[in-house]
Structures are given as C-alpha cells and as structure tokens.
C-alpha cells in the first residue's frame, strides 16, 4: 500500500516563496477587477451625480462640503483636503469614529510594517527554512535516517541524527526575537488604541457638550410600576429626586391598532397611485429631488392648498375623458371569499382610503393603555446625564434610566413590547444564530478543503492531477476561488444578520446598527477565521476537533500550525479585498446593477422619488470586515509572510479610508446616529484579536521547542484580559455619557461665539465645532411622540409638471423649492419635475 504522504506532498505555504505563483495570479485578478471598477467610477461620477453625489445634492448637512471637480481624477485632491472638522460638521460622530479607526490602522500597521521590513524579514529569511524539531519529519533530513533500522539502533538514535547533521539543526534563537516582538507589537497596539481612544473621547465630549438637542436632554425610563404610569406622577417622582426640572413626559402606550391602520393606509395609498399611473400612463420624466419631497412633520394649510376634509379625494375632476378604460381590480367577498367581481380600481382604493382616514382620525382621539416605558425630557443636559448615571429606585429592574435615542431612530412598535417579549425574541434570535453558526461549518470547511491539494485528491483525484500540471489553474482553484467565495459570503451574510437584528425588538435603529456590527463580526471572526483556520482542510477537520476536545491544549497548537500554513491564503484574501473589491464599493455596483430593474418596476411619482434617494450607509456591513483584516495583520505580523500581509493590510486601510470618506460625505446617507458608540466595540474586538495573536505566538514558539520563550509570552494574555476590564471601567463610560464638566452653557461664560463657531476656554485640540451640529439640524422641531399620532395624512402623488425658472443662490433655490414643491388639486398633490435625471 502506497504512503499517502509520498503521494501527497505538503509544501510549506507559510514561506512566501512557495506561494509566489498564487500571489501573482491573485494580484493580476485583483488589479484587473479593481482598476476596471475605479475607471468606471471616474467616468460615471460626473454623469451620474444623482447616484454618486446624491448626499451632496440632497442633504443640507453636506451643502458646506467643497464641490468635487468633474475631471477624471480631480476629485481625489479635494477629497484628501476635507478635514476632520468638516467630517464632523457634515457627517457626525459616527462617521468620524468610523474613519478614525481606518486612520489609526494606517498609522499602526504602517509602523509595524517598517519594523517588520527592517528587523524581522532578515531574521525570518535566515532562520525560517531550517528544520524544526517539532515537525517529526524534517524535509531537510534524508528519509533513510528515519527508517526503523536507523531509529532502532543505538548508533543511529534520533539524537545522533541531529548530531551528524549539526549544520542542519534548527537554531531556535529566532524564537527569542519572536518573543521580543510579540511584546513590542502588543505594546504598540495598546498605545495606538489608547491614544486614539483619548482623542475620540475629547472630540466626543467637546462635540456633545456644546450642542443642545432634545435627545441630549431626554432619558428613556423603563420598568415603570403601575402606580406611576401617568405623566404627572412620573414628573413628581423625578423632581423629588432634585436632579432637575422635568420639561415633558411621554408615556409609550399600546398604539398597535393605530400603527396597523397607518401601515394599511400606506399600502392602499400606493395601490391608488399605481392605479392612477396605469390610467394616465407611465410617468416619463423621473427627476424628483429631496427638496421636492413632502415634509411629513409639516402641517398643510387647508386654505392655501384648497383641500377640505369634506372634499372628494381627487376633487371634482377625478373623472377624465381618456379613451383608455379605467383600471379595475378584483374584489373577493362572500362565504370564505370564494366570490369575486371586477370593480373600478381608482374608486375602490379611493373609498378604502376615505374609510381608513375616518378610522385613523377616530383612533387618534382614543385613550390607550400605558406601558412601563416612557421618554422624559429634562430642562437641561446635566439633569439628564445625572439621571442616567444614577440608580433611581432600590428595586431591581424598576425605574431604569438610559439615554434616549433620537426621535427619528425610535422603533415605536417595540416600545410597547413587554420585557418578556423582548427577552424571548432576543433568545430566539440568539439560538437561531447558533444554529446558523453550525450550518456555516459545511461551506467553510469545504472551502478549507480547496486550499489543500491532498483533500482535493481524496475527493476528486483527476482534478488534483490536472491542477498539479497547471500551476496557474492550481493557484486559481486553491487560492483565488476560496478567497472570492469567502469575500462573497462576507458581503451576503450581513443582509441576513441585519434582518435578524431588526426582529430582535430593540428600541432604536442605532441599537440595531450596533447589534448588526456585533453579529456580523461574530460570523467573520468565528466562521471565516477560527473555523476555517483550525480546520485547515476538510479531511482534517473532524480529527482535529476530536483531538482538541480530548486535550484543550491542542487547540492552540492546531491553531498555530494552521495559521502558519494558511499565510498565503490570507495574504491573497487581503489582497483581493484591498485592490479588487474595495473599488466596487466606490462604484456602488449593487445599486448600479439593480437600477435598471428598479426603474422598470417604478410606476408612480413616489416610486421615482424613492428610486433616486441616496443609498443608506450601514456600518454593520463594512466595519466587521475591516476589523477582521486588522486582526489578520496582527496575527501574521511576525511570521515570515508578515511583511506581505502588513503591506496589503496598510493598502486596504488607505484605500478604504478614502473610499468610505467619499461615500459618507458625498454619496450615501447615514440617518442612524449613535454618537460614536461603535468605538468601544471596535476596541474590544481589537483586544480579542490581540489575545489570539499572543496565543498563536506562544504556540508557535512552543512548536520550536523554545519552551522558556513560550512561557514568557503567556503573561501577555492575562494582561490583555486585565486591560480590557480596565478599559471598560476607565474609558468606556466616557464613550457613552457626557461628563458634566464638558457641558457648556452660553450664559456661564465658558463659551464664546466667534464667527459662527463655538470656541471654549479649554483647548479643543484640532477640533472646532460649527454653530449647528448635524444632530441639532436633524432634531429641529422633533418631539418624542409616535408620528402616527400627529403626522398629517399624506395625499396621493399623481401628476408632475415642469419647474418654473428660479433665481438666487442654491440655498435660496432649495428653500423655495421646498416651500413650493407641491400644489393641491382637491386631495391630489401635483409634483414638479426638474428634468435633470442623470441615472
């Protein structure tokens, strides 16, 4: 019987020289993909401004940003010169924190790359190809010396073999270099993370301390006992605590019936608009800007609009003399809805809308049962901050005060879920994610089998022989295909976790966003890194799992061995991400690909208006991948392939910084704002990666039989754990709350207004705040009231007409368009068309 090891040689993929062909193939593919996407973007950007400059055109917060030239590459220097102050003013704290992580990664990984090139590359080049005692079978020693005859005799003992081949004996002195640089890099990571944390805390405290929004003064109070479930009693209770005056109390009530009617009304409204669009013919012109959209919070003047509640829905002219027959719809009725008849669609939906409007008006006047949840607005920010940082009641789980989300972020349906309902939802989603984690084993372990030619040979010998005879094809299958599939999984799976997070019953969309970050990172780190790495190959996964369960110490050894063996794979993974896939994010390939289908499906003016809205930037989709690449750079920084991993890692964060900076400022909207609360999540995951890095280095050094050096690495692991607790106590509170000393009052003399900006007595460092923050602009006139209680009932969008000429500045024109964007014909809004559609 033939020896499988002889039939299936296992080259050391940790040596970059053995993976040069794979890197070259991956580099060519990545550069071809990335260059194509980047060139397409540069050509399409000035032509499709409604997509690539959507936020600049439609968001007031982005109007102060500099205009980007329409030249091929002229936009790059202008984007480069956009300062952190402008990022804060136009995009807010979340965008600032997100980009700060990329800037920190560039500085840290760049420093590590220089150290690696100067010191570690010569060390690894000199020592890495020497035999390793722990390998058991050394390729540098002739196999005949390991025969039974030699190993069994006294003359040819294992010790004598290495004695006779003394020049081939491994010099483990480089293990001490690994020990030293494990400490050095661990210190650098902590230093850069701490420095960036202090900077973000300072900016956050100054930014939030100088603004005055209703959200900053509002707390969410949960666990309210029944005897306190009234506005007056809650107000009296809080004011007796002498933490401040209560300005307003909004108790959440069970408005589920009203919410259901409003959702049904929105559906009927769309069907009515579609019926009219069918009757009048498809809308030919599609341009509707944000300034032309109705403000749901604005009241409609009945006198100026000509609309009265007693009027018909479409006025007196709703019957038109078109040759085309009016659209119809089938109405089911009778026993079990088995009978049907055709009715006029416009009249039917008009009547449904009228009935719903009457029911909604009546429902808004009713009293609903109170829930143990309320939003309490204090008269000052210090009062609200003292409330959320204190215990209000001695009973566990009762009268718990937390920071309130912004009114626009609240998921009102979840506010009147009971605590048990939310807990059940959370547990069900968690258990489902655990099942998903087990399910992901199958594709991930299968992909691991593609990396190893031996596994392919066991399943498909003919394919293995074909790959052996074609080096380029072998590189494509072994590295290109797995990295591409893992990258696609990394793009597709977040959509599933985003849906699951939205079903979990969280109070605000900001909390949902943070939950998506957590869930997607768990998937990328656990499945795409740990499971894929430990499995190594599909054929070895179950034996390795069994060995690890029998002896937990083998987990670290298996992880270290697999990490070293998959160095080229992860190098190519980061290469594909940085040079190949990041430019496609700039191109917004998904939006471009889906646009023709969405346009063909659009029928009504509302459909066309929604079609050109800026895409939403979701941090939970992009941040976990960046953290994973950061961790991979840490883990491989000292190994022989470290200089390649760090080089491509620095490239990823440089490209990512400017690509995401462009999208956050000019192209994509990000309505959720959690005041930078993602930063501690980033730091904890960096510390998790740092712990994995230290475990891997201890195991790798131990595999070289340098047990003393390996033992000296171990103290770093509890030190990292201890620092995470220290971080939670010292820094994390300042990333959640506003320190009382940071709060400014114009009347206190601590704040000076200079040229429309706020200057303070204390140094703001590089930060200088605009007179109005993006949060203040968003929350102007907002209240903590369920919008279904007060929002004017929206009218159908039917027609469009050309926009009259307007004169004045762009700001004046936008204001005039916003004020005059619609006129009423009876109950029907007539929407204008700018005629400037570009997509």
PDB file of N, CA, C and O in Angstrom, residues 684 687 718-733:
ATOM      1  N   UNK A 684     -12.780  46.502  21.886  1.00  0.00           N
ATOM      2  CA  UNK A 684     -12.878  45.172  22.489  1.00  0.00           C
ATOM      3  C   UNK A 684     -12.537  44.081  21.474  1.00  0.00           C
ATOM      4  O   UNK A 684     -11.925  43.066  21.823  1.00  0.00           O
ATOM      5  N   UNK A 687      -8.811  43.987  21.076  1.00  0.00           N
ATOM      6  CA  UNK A 687      -8.211  43.271  22.201  1.00  0.00           C
ATOM      7  C   UNK A 687      -8.422  41.765  22.065  1.00  0.00           C
ATOM      8  O   UNK A 687      -7.538  40.979  22.435  1.00  0.00           O
ATOM      9  N   UNK A 718      -3.132  37.169  30.114  1.00  0.00           N
ATOM     10  CA  UNK A 718      -3.935  37.759  31.209  1.00  0.00           C
ATOM     11  C   UNK A 718      -3.796  39.272  31.298  1.00  0.00           C
ATOM     12  O   UNK A 718      -4.727  39.958  31.756  1.00  0.00           O
ATOM     13  N   UNK A 719      -2.661  39.805  30.852  1.00  0.00           N
ATOM     14  CA  UNK A 719      -2.507  41.265  30.857  1.00  0.00           C
ATOM     15  C   UNK A 719      -3.492  41.916  29.885  1.00  0.00           C
ATOM     16  O   UNK A 719      -4.077  42.972  30.185  1.00  0.00           O
ATOM     17  N   UNK A 720      -3.689  41.291  28.733  1.00  0.00           N
ATOM     18  CA  UNK A 720      -4.653  41.811  27.764  1.00  0.00           C
ATOM     19  C   UNK A 720      -6.068  41.729  28.303  1.00  0.00           C
ATOM     20  O   UNK A 720      -6.868  42.667  28.156  1.00  0.00           O
ATOM     21  N   UNK A 721      -6.388  40.605  28.962  1.00  0.00           N
ATOM     22  CA  UNK A 721      -7.715  40.467  29.572  1.00  0.00           C
ATOM     23  C   UNK A 721      -7.909  41.525  30.658  1.00  0.00           C
ATOM     24  O   UNK A 721      -8.965  42.165  30.748  1.00  0.00           O
ATOM     25  N   UNK A 722      -6.887  41.720  31.471  1.00  0.00           N
ATOM     26  CA  UNK A 722      -6.974  42.715  32.537  1.00  0.00           C
ATOM     27  C   UNK A 722      -7.148  44.120  31.963  1.00  0.00           C
ATOM     28  O   UNK A 722      -7.916  44.935  32.491  1.00  0.00           O
ATOM     29  N   UNK A 723      -6.442  44.404  30.862  1.00  0.00           N
ATOM     30  CA  UNK A 723      -6.563  45.734  30.261  1.00  0.00           C
ATOM     31  C   UNK A 723      -7.967  45.954  29.709  1.00  0.00           C
ATOM     32  O   UNK A 723      -8.470  47.082  29.736  1.00  0.00           O
ATOM     33  N   UNK A 724      -8.618  44.893  29.214  1.00  0.00           N
ATOM     34  CA  UNK A 724      -9.991  45.053  28.718  1.00  0.00           C
ATOM     35  C   UNK A 724     -10.928  45.469  29.834  1.00  0.00           C
ATOM     36  O   UNK A 724     -11.820  46.308  29.637  1.00  0.00           O
ATOM     37  N   UNK A 725     -10.734  44.914  31.047  1.00  0.00           N
ATOM     38  CA  UNK A 725     -11.541  45.333  32.192  1.00  0.00           C
ATOM     39  C   UNK A 725     -11.208  46.770  32.597  1.00  0.00           C
ATOM     40  O   UNK A 725     -12.093  47.560  32.955  1.00  0.00           O
ATOM     41  N   UNK A 726      -9.928  47.100  32.547  1.00  0.00           N
ATOM     42  CA  UNK A 726      -9.519  48.476  32.849  1.00  0.00           C
ATOM     43  C   UNK A 726     -10.122  49.456  31.848  1.00  0.00           C
ATOM     44  O   UNK A 726     -10.593  50.544  32.224  1.00  0.00           O
ATOM     45  N   UNK A 727     -10.139  49.068  30.582  1.00  0.00           N
ATOM     46  CA  UNK A 727     -10.728  49.915  29.543  1.00  0.00           C
ATOM     47  C   UNK A 727     -12.217  50.126  29.814  1.00  0.00           C
ATOM     48  O   UNK A 727     -12.734  51.239  29.663  1.00  0.00           O
ATOM     49  N   UNK A 728     -12.905  49.032  30.223  1.00  0.00           N
ATOM     50  CA  UNK A 728     -14.344  49.133  30.486  1.00  0.00           C
ATOM     51  C   UNK A 728     -14.636  50.085  31.637  1.00  0.00           C
ATOM     52  O   UNK A 728     -15.625  50.818  31.613  1.00  0.00           O
ATOM     53  N   UNK A 729     -13.781  50.090  32.651  1.00  0.00           N
ATOM     54  CA  UNK A 729     -14.004  50.955  33.804  1.00  0.00           C
ATOM     55  C   UNK A 729     -13.601  52.403  33.533  1.00  0.00           C
ATOM     56  O   UNK A 729     -14.267  53.326  33.998  1.00  0.00           O
ATOM     57  N   UNK A 730     -12.519  52.588  32.797  1.00  0.00           N
ATOM     58  CA  UNK A 730     -11.915  53.918  32.684  1.00  0.00           C
ATOM     59  C   UNK A 730     -12.393  54.695  31.468  1.00  0.00           C
ATOM     60  O   UNK A 730     -12.739  55.883  31.568  1.00  0.00           O
ATOM     61  N   UNK A 731     -12.410  54.054  30.303  1.00  0.00           N
ATOM     62  CA  UNK A 731     -12.662  54.767  29.056  1.00  0.00           C
ATOM     63  C   UNK A 731     -14.093  54.624  28.542  1.00  0.00           C
ATOM     64  O   UNK A 731     -14.655  55.577  27.998  1.00  0.00           O
ATOM     65  N   UNK A 732     -14.670  53.432  28.700  1.00  0.00           N
ATOM     66  CA  UNK A 732     -15.981  53.199  28.083  1.00  0.00           C
ATOM     67  C   UNK A 732     -17.067  54.153  28.588  1.00  0.00           C
ATOM     68  O   UNK A 732     -17.891  54.618  27.782  1.00  0.00           O
ATOM     69  N   UNK A 733     -17.138  54.489  29.884  1.00  0.00           N
ATOM     70  CA  UNK A 733     -18.184  55.436  30.303  1.00  0.00           C
ATOM     71  C   UNK A 733     -18.131  56.763  29.566  1.00  0.00           C
ATOM     72  O   UNK A 733     -19.174  57.373  29.297  1.00  0.00           O
TER      73      UNK A 733
END
